PDB file of C-alpha atoms in Angstrom:
ATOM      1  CA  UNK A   1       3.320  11.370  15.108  1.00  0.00           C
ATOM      2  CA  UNK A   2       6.635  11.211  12.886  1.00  0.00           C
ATOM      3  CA  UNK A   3       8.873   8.781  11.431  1.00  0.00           C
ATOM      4  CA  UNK A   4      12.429   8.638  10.603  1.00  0.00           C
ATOM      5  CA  UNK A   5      13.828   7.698   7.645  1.00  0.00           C
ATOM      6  CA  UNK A   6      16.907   8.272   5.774  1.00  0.00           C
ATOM      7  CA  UNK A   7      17.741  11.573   8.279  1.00  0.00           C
ATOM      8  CA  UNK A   8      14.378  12.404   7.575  1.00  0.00           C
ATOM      9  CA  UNK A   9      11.499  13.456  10.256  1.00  0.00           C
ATOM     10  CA  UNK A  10       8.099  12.638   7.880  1.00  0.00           C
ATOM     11  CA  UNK A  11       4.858  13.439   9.591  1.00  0.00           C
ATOM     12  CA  UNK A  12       2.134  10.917   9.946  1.00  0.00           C
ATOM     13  CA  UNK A  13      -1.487  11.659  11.227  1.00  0.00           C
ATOM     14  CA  UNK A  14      -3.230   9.477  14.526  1.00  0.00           C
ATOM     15  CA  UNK A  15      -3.605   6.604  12.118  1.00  0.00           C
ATOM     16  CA  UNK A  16      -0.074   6.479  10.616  1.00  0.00           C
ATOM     17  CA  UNK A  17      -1.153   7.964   6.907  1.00  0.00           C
ATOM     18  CA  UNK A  18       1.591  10.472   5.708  1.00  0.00           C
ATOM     19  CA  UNK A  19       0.688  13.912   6.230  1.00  0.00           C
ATOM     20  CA  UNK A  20       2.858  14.887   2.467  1.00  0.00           C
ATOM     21  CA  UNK A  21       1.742  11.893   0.207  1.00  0.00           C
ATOM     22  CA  UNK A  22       4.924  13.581  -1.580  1.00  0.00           C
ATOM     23  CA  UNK A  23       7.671  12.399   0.359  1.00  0.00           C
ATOM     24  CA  UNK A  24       6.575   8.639  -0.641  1.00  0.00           C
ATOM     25  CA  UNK A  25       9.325   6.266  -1.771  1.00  0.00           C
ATOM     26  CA  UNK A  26      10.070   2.725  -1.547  1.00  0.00           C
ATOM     27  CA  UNK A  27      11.992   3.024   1.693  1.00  0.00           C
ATOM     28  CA  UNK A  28       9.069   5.113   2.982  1.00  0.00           C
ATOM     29  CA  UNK A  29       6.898   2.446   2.748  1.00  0.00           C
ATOM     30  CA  UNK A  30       9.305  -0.362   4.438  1.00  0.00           C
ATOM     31  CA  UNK A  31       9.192   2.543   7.384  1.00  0.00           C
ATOM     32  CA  UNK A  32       5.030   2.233   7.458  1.00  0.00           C
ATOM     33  CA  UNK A  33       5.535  -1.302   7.177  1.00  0.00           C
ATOM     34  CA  UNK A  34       7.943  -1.744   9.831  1.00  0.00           C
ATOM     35  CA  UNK A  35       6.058   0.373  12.263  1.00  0.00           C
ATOM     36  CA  UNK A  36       2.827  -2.027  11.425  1.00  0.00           C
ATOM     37  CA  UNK A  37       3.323  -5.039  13.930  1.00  0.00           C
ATOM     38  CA  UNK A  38       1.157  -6.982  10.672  1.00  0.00           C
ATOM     39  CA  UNK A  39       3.446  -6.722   8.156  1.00  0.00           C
ATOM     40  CA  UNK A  40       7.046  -8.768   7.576  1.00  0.00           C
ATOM     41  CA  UNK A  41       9.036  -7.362   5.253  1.00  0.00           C
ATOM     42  CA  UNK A  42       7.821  -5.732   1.769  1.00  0.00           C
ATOM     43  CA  UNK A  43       8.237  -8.631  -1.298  1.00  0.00           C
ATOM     44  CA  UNK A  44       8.095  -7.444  -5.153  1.00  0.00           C
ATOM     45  CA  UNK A  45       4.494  -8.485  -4.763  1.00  0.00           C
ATOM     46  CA  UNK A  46       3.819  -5.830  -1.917  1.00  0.00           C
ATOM     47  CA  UNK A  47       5.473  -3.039  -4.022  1.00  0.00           C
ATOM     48  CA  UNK A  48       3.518  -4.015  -6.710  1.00  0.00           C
ATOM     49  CA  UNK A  49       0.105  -3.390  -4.488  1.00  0.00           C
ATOM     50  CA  UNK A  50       1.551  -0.026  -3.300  1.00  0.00           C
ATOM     51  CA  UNK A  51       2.410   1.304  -6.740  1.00  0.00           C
ATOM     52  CA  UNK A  52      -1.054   0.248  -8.158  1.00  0.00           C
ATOM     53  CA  UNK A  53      -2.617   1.944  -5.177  1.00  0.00           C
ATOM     54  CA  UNK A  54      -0.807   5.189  -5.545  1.00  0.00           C
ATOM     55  CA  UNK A  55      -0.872   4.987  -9.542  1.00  0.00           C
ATOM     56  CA  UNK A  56      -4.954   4.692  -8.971  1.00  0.00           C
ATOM     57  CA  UNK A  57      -5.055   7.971  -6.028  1.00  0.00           C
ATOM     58  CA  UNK A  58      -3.148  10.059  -8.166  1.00  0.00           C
ATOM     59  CA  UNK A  59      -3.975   9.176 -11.870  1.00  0.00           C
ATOM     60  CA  UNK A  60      -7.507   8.186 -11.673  1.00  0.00           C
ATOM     61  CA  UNK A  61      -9.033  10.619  -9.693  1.00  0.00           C
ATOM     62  CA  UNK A  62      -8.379  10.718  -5.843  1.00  0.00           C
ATOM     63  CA  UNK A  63      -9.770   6.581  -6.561  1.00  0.00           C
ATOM     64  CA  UNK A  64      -9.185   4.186  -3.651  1.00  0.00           C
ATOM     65  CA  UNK A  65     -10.005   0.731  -4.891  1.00  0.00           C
ATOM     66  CA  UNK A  66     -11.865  -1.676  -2.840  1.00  0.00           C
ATOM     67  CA  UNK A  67     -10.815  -5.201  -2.703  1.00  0.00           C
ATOM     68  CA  UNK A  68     -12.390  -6.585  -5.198  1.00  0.00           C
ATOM     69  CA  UNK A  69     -11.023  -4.247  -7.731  1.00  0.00           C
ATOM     70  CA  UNK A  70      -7.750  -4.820  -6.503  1.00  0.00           C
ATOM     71  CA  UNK A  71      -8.096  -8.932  -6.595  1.00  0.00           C
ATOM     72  CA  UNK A  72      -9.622  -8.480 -10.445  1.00  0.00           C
ATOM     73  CA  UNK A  73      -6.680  -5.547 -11.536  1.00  0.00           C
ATOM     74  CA  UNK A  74      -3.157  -7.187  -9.715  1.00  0.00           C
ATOM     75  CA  UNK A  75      -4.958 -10.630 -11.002  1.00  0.00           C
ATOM     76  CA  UNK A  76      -4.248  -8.769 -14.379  1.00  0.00           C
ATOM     77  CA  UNK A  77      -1.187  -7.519 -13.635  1.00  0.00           C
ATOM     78  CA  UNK A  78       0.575 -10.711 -12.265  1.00  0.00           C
ATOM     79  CA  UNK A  79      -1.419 -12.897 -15.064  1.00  0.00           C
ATOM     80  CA  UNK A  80      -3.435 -15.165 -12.518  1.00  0.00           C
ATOM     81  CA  UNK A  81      -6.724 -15.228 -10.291  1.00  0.00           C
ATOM     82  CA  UNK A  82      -6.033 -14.064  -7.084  1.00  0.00           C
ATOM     83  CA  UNK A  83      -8.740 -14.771  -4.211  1.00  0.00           C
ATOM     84  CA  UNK A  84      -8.901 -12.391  -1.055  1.00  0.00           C
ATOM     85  CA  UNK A  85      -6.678 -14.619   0.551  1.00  0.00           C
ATOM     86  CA  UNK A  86      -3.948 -14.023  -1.885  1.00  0.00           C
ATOM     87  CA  UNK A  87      -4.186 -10.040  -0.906  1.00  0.00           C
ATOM     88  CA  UNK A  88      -4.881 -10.759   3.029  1.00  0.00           C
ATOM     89  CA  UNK A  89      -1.475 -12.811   2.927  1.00  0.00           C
ATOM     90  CA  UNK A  90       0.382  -9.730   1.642  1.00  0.00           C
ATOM     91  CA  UNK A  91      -1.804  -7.183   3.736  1.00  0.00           C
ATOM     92  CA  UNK A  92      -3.257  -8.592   7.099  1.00  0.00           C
ATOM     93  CA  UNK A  93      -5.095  -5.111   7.914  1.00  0.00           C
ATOM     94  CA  UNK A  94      -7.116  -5.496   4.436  1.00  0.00           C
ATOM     95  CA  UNK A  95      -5.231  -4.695   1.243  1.00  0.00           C
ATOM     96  CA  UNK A  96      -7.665  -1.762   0.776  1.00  0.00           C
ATOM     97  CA  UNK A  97      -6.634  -0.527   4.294  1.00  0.00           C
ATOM     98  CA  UNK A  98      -3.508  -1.176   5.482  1.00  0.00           C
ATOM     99  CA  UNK A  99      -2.411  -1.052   1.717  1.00  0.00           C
ATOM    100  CA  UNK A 100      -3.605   2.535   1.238  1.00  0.00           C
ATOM    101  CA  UNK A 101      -2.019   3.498   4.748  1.00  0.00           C
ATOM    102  CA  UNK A 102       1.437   2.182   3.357  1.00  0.00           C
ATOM    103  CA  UNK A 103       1.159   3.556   0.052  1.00  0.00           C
ATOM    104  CA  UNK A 104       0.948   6.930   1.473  1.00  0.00           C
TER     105      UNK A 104
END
C-alpha cells in the first residue's frame, strides 16, 4: 500500500504502519489519520500521544507502551488523571494501537 503526501509516495505495510518510520512528520500522521475512518482530525492532545509514542520506540528501547502506561505518563504530562476513556476519545482503535500505527 502507499500514501501520498506532500508529492510524496510513502510505503505502508497490509496494516497501514509505515514501512520507513523515518519519513514521519506531523503531516504524515494527519495522512494515517485521515486514511483511518476512526479518527477526526489530529488536536494538540493527539500530537502529544504520537510524540510520546515515538519518543518511547526510539529513546527507550524499541518500548511500545500499553495503555496503562500511557494513561499514568500523558496524565503526567498534561498535569491531570486521565481514565481510558480520556485516551479512547482521542484514539477509538486503542491508544496503544491505532496510536502506534499513526505514530509511525
Amino acid at each position: 500500500m502507499a500514501l501520498e503526501v506532500n508529492g510524496k509516495t510513502l510505503e505502508t505495510d497490509d496494516n497501514g504502519n509505515l514501512v520507513d518510520p523515518n519519513v514521519w512528520d506531523e503531516d504524515v500522521a494527519r495522512a494515517l489519520a485521515a486514511a483511518d475512518e476512526t479518527m477526526d482530525e489530529l488536536t494538540a492532545e493527539h500530537m502529544d500521544v504520537l510524540n510520546y509514542l515515538r519518543d518511547e520506540y526510539f529513546n527507550n528501547n524499541n518500548n511500545q507502551p500499553m495503555e496503562r502506561q500511557i494513561n499514568k505518563d500523558m496524565g503526567k504530562i498534561w498535569g491531570r488523571k486521565l481514565t481510558s476513556k480520556d485516551l479512547y476519545k482521542l484514539f477509538p482503535g486503542a491508544p496503544s494501537k491505532q496510536g502506534n500505527r499513526i505514530a509511525g
